[in-house]
Coordinates of C-alpha atoms and ligand atoms in Angstrom, one line a residue:
X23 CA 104.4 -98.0 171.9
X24 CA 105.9 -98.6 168.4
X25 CA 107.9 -102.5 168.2
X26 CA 110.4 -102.2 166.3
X27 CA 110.0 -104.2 162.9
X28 CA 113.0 -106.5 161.8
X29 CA 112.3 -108.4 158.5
X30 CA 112.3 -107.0 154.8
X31 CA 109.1 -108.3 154.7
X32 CA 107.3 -106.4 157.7
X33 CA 109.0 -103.0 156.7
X34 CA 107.6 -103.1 153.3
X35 CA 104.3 -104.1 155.0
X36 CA 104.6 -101.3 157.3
X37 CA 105.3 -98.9 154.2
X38 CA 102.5 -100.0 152.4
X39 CA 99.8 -100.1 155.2
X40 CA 101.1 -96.3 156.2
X41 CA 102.6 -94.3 153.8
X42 CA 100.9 -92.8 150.3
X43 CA 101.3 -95.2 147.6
X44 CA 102.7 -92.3 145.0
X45 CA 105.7 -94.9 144.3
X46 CA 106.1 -98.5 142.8
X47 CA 109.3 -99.5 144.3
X48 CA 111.7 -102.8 143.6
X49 CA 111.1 -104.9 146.8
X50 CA 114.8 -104.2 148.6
X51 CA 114.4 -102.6 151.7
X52 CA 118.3 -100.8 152.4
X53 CA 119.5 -100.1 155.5
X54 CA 123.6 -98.9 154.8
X55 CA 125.6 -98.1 151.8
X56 CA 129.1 -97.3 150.9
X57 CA 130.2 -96.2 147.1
X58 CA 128.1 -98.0 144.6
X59 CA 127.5 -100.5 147.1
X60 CA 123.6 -100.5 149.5
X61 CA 122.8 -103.2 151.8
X62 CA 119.4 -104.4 152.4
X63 CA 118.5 -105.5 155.8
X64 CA 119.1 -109.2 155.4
X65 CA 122.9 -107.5 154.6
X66 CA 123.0 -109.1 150.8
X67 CA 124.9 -107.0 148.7
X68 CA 124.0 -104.7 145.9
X69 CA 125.3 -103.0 143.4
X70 CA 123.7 -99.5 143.2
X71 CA 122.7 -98.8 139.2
X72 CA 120.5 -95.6 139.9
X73 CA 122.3 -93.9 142.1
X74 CA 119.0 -92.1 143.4
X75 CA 118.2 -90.8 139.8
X76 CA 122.2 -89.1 139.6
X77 CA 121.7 -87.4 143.2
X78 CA 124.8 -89.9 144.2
X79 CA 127.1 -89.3 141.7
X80 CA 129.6 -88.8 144.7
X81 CA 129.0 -92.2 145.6
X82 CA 126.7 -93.1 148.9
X83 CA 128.6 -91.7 152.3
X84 CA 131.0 -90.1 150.3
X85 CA 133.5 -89.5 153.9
X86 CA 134.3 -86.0 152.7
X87 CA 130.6 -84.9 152.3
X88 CA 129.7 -87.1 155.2
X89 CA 132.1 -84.8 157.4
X90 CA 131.1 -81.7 155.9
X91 CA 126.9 -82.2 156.8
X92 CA 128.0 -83.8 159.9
X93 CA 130.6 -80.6 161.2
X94 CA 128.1 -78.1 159.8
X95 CA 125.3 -79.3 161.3
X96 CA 126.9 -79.0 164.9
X97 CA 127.7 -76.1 164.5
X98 CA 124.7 -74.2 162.7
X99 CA 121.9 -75.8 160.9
X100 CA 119.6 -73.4 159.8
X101 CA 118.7 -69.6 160.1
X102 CA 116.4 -68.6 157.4
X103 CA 117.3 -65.8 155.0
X104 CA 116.0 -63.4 157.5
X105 CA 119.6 -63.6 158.6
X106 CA 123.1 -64.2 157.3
X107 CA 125.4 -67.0 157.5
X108 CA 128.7 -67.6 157.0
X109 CA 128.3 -70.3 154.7
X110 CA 125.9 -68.9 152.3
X111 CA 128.8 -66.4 150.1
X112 CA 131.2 -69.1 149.8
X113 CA 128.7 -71.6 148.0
X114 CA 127.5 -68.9 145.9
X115 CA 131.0 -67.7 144.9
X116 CA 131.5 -71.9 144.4
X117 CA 128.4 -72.5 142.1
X118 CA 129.5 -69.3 140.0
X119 CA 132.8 -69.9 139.3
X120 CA 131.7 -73.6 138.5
X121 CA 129.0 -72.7 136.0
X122 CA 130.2 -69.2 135.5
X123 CA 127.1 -67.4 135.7
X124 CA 127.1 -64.3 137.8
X125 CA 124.3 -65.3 140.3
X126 CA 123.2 -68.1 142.4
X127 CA 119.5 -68.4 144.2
X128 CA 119.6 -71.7 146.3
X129 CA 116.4 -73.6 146.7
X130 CA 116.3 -77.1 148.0
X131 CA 114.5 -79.7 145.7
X132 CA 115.1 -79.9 141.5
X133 CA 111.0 -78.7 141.5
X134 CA 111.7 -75.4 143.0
X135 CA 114.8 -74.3 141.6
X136 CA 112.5 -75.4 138.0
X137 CA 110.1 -73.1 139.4
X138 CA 112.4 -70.6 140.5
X139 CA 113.7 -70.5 136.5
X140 CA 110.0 -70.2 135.4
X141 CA 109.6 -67.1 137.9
X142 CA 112.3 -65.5 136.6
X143 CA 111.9 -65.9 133.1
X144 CA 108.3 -64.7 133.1
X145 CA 109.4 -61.5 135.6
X146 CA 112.8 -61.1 132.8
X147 CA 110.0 -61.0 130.1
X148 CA 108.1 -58.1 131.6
X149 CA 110.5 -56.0 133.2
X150 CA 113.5 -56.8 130.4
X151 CA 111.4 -58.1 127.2
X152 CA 108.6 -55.9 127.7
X153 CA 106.0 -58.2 127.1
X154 CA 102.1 -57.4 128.1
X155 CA 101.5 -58.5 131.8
X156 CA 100.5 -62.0 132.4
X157 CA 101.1 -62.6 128.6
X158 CA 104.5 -64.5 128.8
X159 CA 104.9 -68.2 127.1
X160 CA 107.4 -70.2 127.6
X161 CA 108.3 -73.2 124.7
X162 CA 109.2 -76.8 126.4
X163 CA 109.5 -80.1 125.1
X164 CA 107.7 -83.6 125.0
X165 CA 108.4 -86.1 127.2
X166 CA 110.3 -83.7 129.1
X167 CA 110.4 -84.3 133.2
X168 CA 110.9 -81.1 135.2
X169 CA 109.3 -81.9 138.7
X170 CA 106.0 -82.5 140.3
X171 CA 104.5 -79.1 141.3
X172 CA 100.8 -78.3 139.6
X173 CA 102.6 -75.6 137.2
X174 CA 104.9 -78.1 136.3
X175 CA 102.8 -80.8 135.6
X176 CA 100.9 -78.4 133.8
X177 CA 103.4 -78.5 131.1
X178 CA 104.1 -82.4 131.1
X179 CA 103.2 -84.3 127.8
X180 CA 102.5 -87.3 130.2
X181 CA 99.1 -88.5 131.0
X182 CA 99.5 -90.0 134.0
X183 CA 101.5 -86.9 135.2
X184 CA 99.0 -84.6 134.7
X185 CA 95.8 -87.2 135.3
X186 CA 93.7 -85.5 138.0
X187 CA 95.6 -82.8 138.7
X188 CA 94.2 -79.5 136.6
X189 CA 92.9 -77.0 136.3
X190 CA 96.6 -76.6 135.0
X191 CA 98.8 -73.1 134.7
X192 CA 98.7 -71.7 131.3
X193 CA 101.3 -70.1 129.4
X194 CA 103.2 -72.9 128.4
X195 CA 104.0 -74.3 124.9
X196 CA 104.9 -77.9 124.3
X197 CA 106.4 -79.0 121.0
X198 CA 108.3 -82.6 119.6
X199 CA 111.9 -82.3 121.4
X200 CA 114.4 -81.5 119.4
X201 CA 112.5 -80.4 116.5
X202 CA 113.6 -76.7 115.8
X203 CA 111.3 -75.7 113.1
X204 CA 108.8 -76.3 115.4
X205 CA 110.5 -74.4 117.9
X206 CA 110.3 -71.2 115.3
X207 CA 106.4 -71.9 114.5
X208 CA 106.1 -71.7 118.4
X209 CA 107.4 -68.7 119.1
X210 CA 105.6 -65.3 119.4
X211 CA 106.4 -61.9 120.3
X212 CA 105.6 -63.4 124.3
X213 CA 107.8 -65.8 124.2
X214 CA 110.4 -65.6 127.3
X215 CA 112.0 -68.5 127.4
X216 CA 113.0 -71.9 126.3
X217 CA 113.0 -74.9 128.7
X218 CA 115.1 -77.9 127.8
X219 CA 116.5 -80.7 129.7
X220 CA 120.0 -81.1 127.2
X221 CA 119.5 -84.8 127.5
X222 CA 115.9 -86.3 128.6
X223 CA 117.1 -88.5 131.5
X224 CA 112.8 -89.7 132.8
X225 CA 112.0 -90.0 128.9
X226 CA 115.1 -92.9 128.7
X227 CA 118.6 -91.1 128.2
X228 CA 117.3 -89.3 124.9
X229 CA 120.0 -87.5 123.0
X230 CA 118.2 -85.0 120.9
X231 CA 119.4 -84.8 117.2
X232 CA 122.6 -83.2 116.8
X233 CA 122.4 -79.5 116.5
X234 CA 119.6 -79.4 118.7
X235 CA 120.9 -76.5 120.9
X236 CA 122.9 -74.6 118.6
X237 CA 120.0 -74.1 116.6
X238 CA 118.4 -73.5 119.9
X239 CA 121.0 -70.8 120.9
X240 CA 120.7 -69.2 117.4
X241 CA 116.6 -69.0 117.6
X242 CA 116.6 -67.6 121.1
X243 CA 119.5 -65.3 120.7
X244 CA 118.1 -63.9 117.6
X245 CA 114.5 -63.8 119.0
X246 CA 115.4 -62.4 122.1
X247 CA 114.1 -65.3 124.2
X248 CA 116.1 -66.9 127.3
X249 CA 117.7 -70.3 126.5
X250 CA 117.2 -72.4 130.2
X251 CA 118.6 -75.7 130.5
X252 CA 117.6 -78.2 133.3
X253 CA 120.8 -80.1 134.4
X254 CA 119.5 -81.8 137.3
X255 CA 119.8 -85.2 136.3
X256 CA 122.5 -84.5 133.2
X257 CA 124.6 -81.8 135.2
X258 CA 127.6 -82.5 137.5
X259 CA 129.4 -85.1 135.2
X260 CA 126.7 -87.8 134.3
X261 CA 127.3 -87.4 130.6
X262 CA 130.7 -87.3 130.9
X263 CA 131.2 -83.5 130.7
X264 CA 130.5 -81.1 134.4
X265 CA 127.3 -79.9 131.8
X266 CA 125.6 -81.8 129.8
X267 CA 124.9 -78.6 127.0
X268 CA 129.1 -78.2 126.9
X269 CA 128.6 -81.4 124.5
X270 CA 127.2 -79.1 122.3
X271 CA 129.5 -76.0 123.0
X272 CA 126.8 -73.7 124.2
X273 CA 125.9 -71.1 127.0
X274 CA 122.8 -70.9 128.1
X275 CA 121.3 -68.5 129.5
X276 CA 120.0 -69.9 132.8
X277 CA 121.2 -73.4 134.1
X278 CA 119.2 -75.1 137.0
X279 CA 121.0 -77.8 139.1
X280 CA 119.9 -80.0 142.1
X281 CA 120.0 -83.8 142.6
X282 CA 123.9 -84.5 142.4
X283 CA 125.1 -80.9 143.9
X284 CA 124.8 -82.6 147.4
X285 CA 126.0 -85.6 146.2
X286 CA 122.9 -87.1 147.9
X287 CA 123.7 -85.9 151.7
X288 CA 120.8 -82.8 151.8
X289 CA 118.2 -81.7 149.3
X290 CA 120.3 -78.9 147.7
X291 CA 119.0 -77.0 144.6
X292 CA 120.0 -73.4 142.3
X293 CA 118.8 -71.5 139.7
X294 CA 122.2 -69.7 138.3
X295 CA 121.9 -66.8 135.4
X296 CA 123.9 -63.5 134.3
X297 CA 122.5 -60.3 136.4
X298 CA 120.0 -59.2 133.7
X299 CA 118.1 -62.1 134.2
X300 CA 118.6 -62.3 138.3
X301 CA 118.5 -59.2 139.0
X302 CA 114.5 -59.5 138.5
X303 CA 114.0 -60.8 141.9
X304 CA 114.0 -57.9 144.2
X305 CA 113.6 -58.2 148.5
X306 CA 110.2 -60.3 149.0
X307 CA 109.6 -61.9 145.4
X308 CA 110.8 -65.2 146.1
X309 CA 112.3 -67.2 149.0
X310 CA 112.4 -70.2 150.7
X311 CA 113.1 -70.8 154.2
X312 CA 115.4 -73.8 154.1
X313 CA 117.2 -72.3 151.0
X314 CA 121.1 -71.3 151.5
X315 CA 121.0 -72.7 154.6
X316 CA 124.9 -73.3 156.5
X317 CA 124.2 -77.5 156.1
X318 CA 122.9 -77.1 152.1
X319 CA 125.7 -74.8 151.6
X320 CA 128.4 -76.6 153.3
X321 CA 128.0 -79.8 151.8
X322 CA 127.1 -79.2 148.3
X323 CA 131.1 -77.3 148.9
X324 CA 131.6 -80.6 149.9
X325 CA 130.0 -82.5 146.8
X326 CA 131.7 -80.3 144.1
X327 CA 135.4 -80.8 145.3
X328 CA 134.8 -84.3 145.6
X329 CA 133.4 -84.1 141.9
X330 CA 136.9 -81.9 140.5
X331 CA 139.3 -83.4 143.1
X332 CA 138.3 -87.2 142.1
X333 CA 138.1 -86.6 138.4
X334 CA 134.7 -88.2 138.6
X335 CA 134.0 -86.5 134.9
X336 CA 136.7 -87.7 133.3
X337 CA 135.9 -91.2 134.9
X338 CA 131.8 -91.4 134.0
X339 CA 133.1 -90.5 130.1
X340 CA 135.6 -93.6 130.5
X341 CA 133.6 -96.0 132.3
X342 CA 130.9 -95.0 129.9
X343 CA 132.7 -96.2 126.8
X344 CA 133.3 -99.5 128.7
X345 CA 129.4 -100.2 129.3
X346 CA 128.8 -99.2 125.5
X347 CA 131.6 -101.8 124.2
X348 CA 130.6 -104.7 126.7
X349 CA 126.7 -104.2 125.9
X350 CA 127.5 -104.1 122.3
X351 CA 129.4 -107.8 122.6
X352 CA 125.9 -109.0 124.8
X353 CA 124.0 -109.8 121.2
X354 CA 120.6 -110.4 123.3
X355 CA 117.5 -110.6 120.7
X356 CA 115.5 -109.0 123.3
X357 CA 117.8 -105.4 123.3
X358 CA 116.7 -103.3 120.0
X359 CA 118.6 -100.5 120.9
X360 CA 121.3 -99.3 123.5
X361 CA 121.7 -95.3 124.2
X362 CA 124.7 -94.1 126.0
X363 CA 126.0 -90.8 127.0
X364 CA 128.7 -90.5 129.4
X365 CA 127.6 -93.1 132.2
X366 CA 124.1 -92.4 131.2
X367 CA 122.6 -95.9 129.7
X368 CA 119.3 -96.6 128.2
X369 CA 118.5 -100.2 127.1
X370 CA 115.7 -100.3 125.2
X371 CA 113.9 -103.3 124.9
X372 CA 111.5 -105.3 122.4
X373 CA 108.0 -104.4 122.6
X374 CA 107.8 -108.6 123.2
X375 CA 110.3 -108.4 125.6
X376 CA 107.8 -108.7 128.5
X377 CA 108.8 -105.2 129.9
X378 CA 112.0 -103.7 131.9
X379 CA 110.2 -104.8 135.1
X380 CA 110.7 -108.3 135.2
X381 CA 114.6 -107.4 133.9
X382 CA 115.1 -105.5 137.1
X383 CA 113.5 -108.2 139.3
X384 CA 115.7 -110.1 137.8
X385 CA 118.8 -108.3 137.7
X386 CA 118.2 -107.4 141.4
X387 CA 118.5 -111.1 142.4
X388 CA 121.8 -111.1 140.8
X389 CA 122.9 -108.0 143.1
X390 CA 122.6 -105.4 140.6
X391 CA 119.4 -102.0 141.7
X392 CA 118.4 -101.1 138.6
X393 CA 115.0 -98.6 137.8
X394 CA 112.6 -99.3 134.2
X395 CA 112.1 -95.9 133.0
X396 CA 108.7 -96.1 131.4
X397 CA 107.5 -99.8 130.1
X398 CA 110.5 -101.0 127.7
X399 CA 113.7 -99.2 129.5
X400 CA 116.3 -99.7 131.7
X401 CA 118.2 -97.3 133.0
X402 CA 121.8 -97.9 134.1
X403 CA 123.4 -94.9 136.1
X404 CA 125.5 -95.9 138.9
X405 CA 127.6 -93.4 141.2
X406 CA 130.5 -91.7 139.1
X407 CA 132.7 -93.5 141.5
X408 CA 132.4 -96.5 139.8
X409 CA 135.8 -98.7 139.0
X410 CA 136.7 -100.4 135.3
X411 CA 136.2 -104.1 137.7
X412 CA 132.7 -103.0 138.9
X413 CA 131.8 -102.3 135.4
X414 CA 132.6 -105.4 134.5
X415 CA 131.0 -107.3 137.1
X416 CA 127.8 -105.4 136.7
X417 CA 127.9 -106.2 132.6
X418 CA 128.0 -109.8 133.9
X419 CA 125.2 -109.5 135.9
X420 CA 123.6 -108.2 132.6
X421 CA 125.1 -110.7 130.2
X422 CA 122.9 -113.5 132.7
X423 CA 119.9 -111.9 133.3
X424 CA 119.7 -111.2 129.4
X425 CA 120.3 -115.0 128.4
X426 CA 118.2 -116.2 131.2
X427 CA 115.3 -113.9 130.1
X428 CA 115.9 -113.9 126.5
Ligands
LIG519 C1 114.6 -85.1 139.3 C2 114.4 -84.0 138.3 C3 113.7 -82.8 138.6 C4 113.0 -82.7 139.9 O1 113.8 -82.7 141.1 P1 113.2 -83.0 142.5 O2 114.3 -82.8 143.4 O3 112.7 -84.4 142.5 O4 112.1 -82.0 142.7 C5 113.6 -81.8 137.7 N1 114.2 -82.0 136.5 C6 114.9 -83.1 136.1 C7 115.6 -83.1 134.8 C8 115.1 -84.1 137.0 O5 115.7 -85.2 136.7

C-alpha cells in the first residue's frame, strides 16, 4: 500500500512525519557510497568528513568487508551463545592478539560494551578489590561521551544528556578531565575504576594535558584501581596510532572498542581485559543475544586486516599532518583555534562566528558532509582511506566556505 517516495525532499518529509525526532540531521538524504565518497539521491557528490563518527575508518563498502558480511551471512547469521560457532574463536584470538589483552566479550553497540566495562569493574571490585557490596565508585571525566543508556547518562556532565532522564545510577564520580589532583581527591577506598575516553572525540577532539595518563596509570596502579579506556571513536587508527593511549605509552587495564571494528558493515562491539578482571563474569552474568555472532565476527576479521593490510594508521598520522599545515595557511579571522590528532580535527570557531552550523550548510553545498560538535566546532574525520589529492580538495572546499563566511 506504501508508494514509493523519490525526491530528497519527500524522504526527509517522510522521516520527519514518522520517525522520533532524537536527531538534528544536515538535509542530504544518501542513497550509495564508495571510500570517502556518499551520494545523495539526486546523485551529487560528497565528500564524507565524518565517516559515521570513525565507524568508517575502512572507507564505505570497503569490497573486502563487503564480502566477508555478504559470504558469512549466507552461510550462518546468527545462533545466540546458547550455541557455538565457528566464527566466534577466531575473532576473539584476532581482537587479543590486536590489543593484547587476554580476553574478549563481544557486544554489539559502543553503549553496551561501556556497560559491559562498568559491569565488570564493579563485579572486579567486590570479588578482587574486596570492596563492601553495592559500595563501588567509579571516577569519569567531564564532557566525557560514553553512550546513551540511563547508567550512562547518569554519569554525563551534559544537561541536555541527562535532561529528563533520572532518577540516575549512583556510584559514579565526575571530575575536570585531565586534572589528576583531582583524580587523587576523588578516590576512596571504593574506588574500582577509572573511565577515560584517551582523547574526547563528542566534547571536540580534546587532547588532555600531557601526562594525563601516565599520571593516571601511576594513581591507579598504586591505588589499586582499574585504569579503562574508551577507544571507540579514538581506537583503530584515528589518531594516527591502532590506540589512541599508545600516544602516551600506557597499558590500560581494560580497553573498550566498537564503532570502526566493523568498519561500518555490522554493529560490532568488545570489552577486552587480562583474566583477573574477565574472569568475573561467570555462566549467566552477562550476555547478549546478537553478541559474537558468525556475521559480527566475520567482518570485524574483515575490518582489522583491511586496517593492518592497507596501512591505514600510518596513512591517518600522514594525512593528518597535511590537514594541520593546509589549515594553518587558511588565516580565517573566524578560526580561534585548530586541534588535530592523527586525522582527528577540531576547528574551533569564534563565539561571533554565527556557529559550526551554518559552516556545515555551507560546506555541504561545496560537496564536503561535515558534523558541528556542540555550538562552535567542526569536526573533520573522514575514512582513513583518504588520499594526499582528497585532502587537498576537501581543504579547498574549506579555504571557500571560510572566506565566503568570514
Ligand atoms: C560512539 C561512542 C560510544 C557509544 O557507541 P554507540 O555504538 O553509539 O552506542 C561510546 N563511547 C564513545 C567514545 C563513542 O564515541
Amino acid at each position: 500500500m506504501s508508494t514509493t517516495p523519490k525526491t530528497a525532499a519527500d524522504l526527509i518529509r517522510q522521516e520527519d512525519r514518522f520517525g522520533a525526532h532524537n536527531y538534528h540531521p544536515l538535509d542530504v538524504v544518501l542513497s550509495r557510497a564508495e571510500g570517502v565518497w556518499v551520494w545523495d539521491v539526486e546523485d551529487r557528490r560528497y565528500m564524507d568528513c565524518l565517516a559515521a563518527y570513525s565507524a568508517v575508518n575502512q572507507g564505505h563498502n570497503h569490497p573486502r568487508i563487503i564480502a566477508a558480511l555478504v559470504e558469512q551471512a549466507k552461510k550462518l547469521a546468527l545462533t545466540s551463545r546458547a550455541f557455538r560457532n565457528d566464527q566466534l574463536g577466531p575473532f576473539c584470538e584476532e581482537i587479543s592478539r590486536l590489543t593484547g589483552f587476554s580476553r574478549v566479550l563481544p557486544m554489539n553497540t559502543g553503549a553496551e560494551a561501556v556497560e559491559t566495562a562498568l559491569k565488570a569493574a564493579r563485579k572486579w571490585g567486590y570479588q578482587v578489590k574486596g570492596v563492601p557490596r553495592d559500595r563501588a565508585e567509579i571516577i569519569v571525566f567531564s564532557d566525557n561521551f560514553h553512550g546513551r543508556t540511563i547508567s550512562i547518562v547518569s554519569f554525563s556532565s551534559d544537561e541536555q544528556t541527562r535532561d529528563g532522564f533520572g532518577p540516575f545510577t549512583p556510584g559514579f564520580t565526575i571530575v575536570p578531565f585531565g586534572d589528576l589532583d583531582a583524580v587523587k581527591r576523588a578516590v576512596t577506598a571504593n574506588t574500582v575504576a577509572v573511565l577515560i575516553e584517551p582523547v574526547q572525540g563528542e566534547a571536540g577532539i580534546i587532547v588532555p594535558p600531557e601526562g594525563t595518563l601516565v599520571g593516571l596509570r601511576e594513581i591507579c596502579s598504586n591505588e589499586r584501581i582499574l585504569l579503562i579506556v574508551d577507544e571507540i571513536q579514538s581506537g583503530l587508527g584515528r589518531t594516527g596510532k591502532m590506540f589512541a593511549h599508545e600516544h602516551a605509552g600506557i597499558r590500560p587495564d581494560g580497553m573498550i572498542l566498537g564503532k570502526a571494528l566493523s568498519g561500518g558493515a555490522y554493529p560490532v562491539s568488545v570489552f577486552v581485559a587480562d583474566d583477573e578482571v574477565m574472569d568475573v563474569f561467570t555462566p549467566g552474568d552477562h550476555g547478549s543475544t546478537y553478541g559474537g555472532n558468525p556475521v559480527g565476527a566475520a567482518v570485524a576479521r574483515a575490518a582489522i586486516r583491511v586496517l593492518e593490510e592497507e596501512k591505514l594508521v600510518e596513512n591517518a598520522q600522514a594525512q593528518g599532518e597535511r590537514y594541520r599545515a593546509g589549515l594553518e595557511s587558511i588565516h580565517a579571522p573566524a578560526l580561534k583555534e585548530i586541534r588535530q590528532i592523527g586525522l582527528w580535527v577540531g576547528l574551533e570557531l569564534e563565539e561571533n562566528a554565527g556557529g559550526a552550523r551554518r559552516y556545515c550548510e555551507a560546506l555541504r553545498n561545496e560537496g564536503m558532509l561535515c558534523k558541528e560538535t556542540h555550538t562552535h566546532t567542526i569536526r573533520i574525520a573522514p575514512p582513513l582511506v583518504i588520499t594526499a589529492e582528497e585532502v587537498d580538495w576537501s581543504l579547498e572546499a574549506l579555504a571557500k566556505v571560510f572566506k565566503a563566511l568570514g
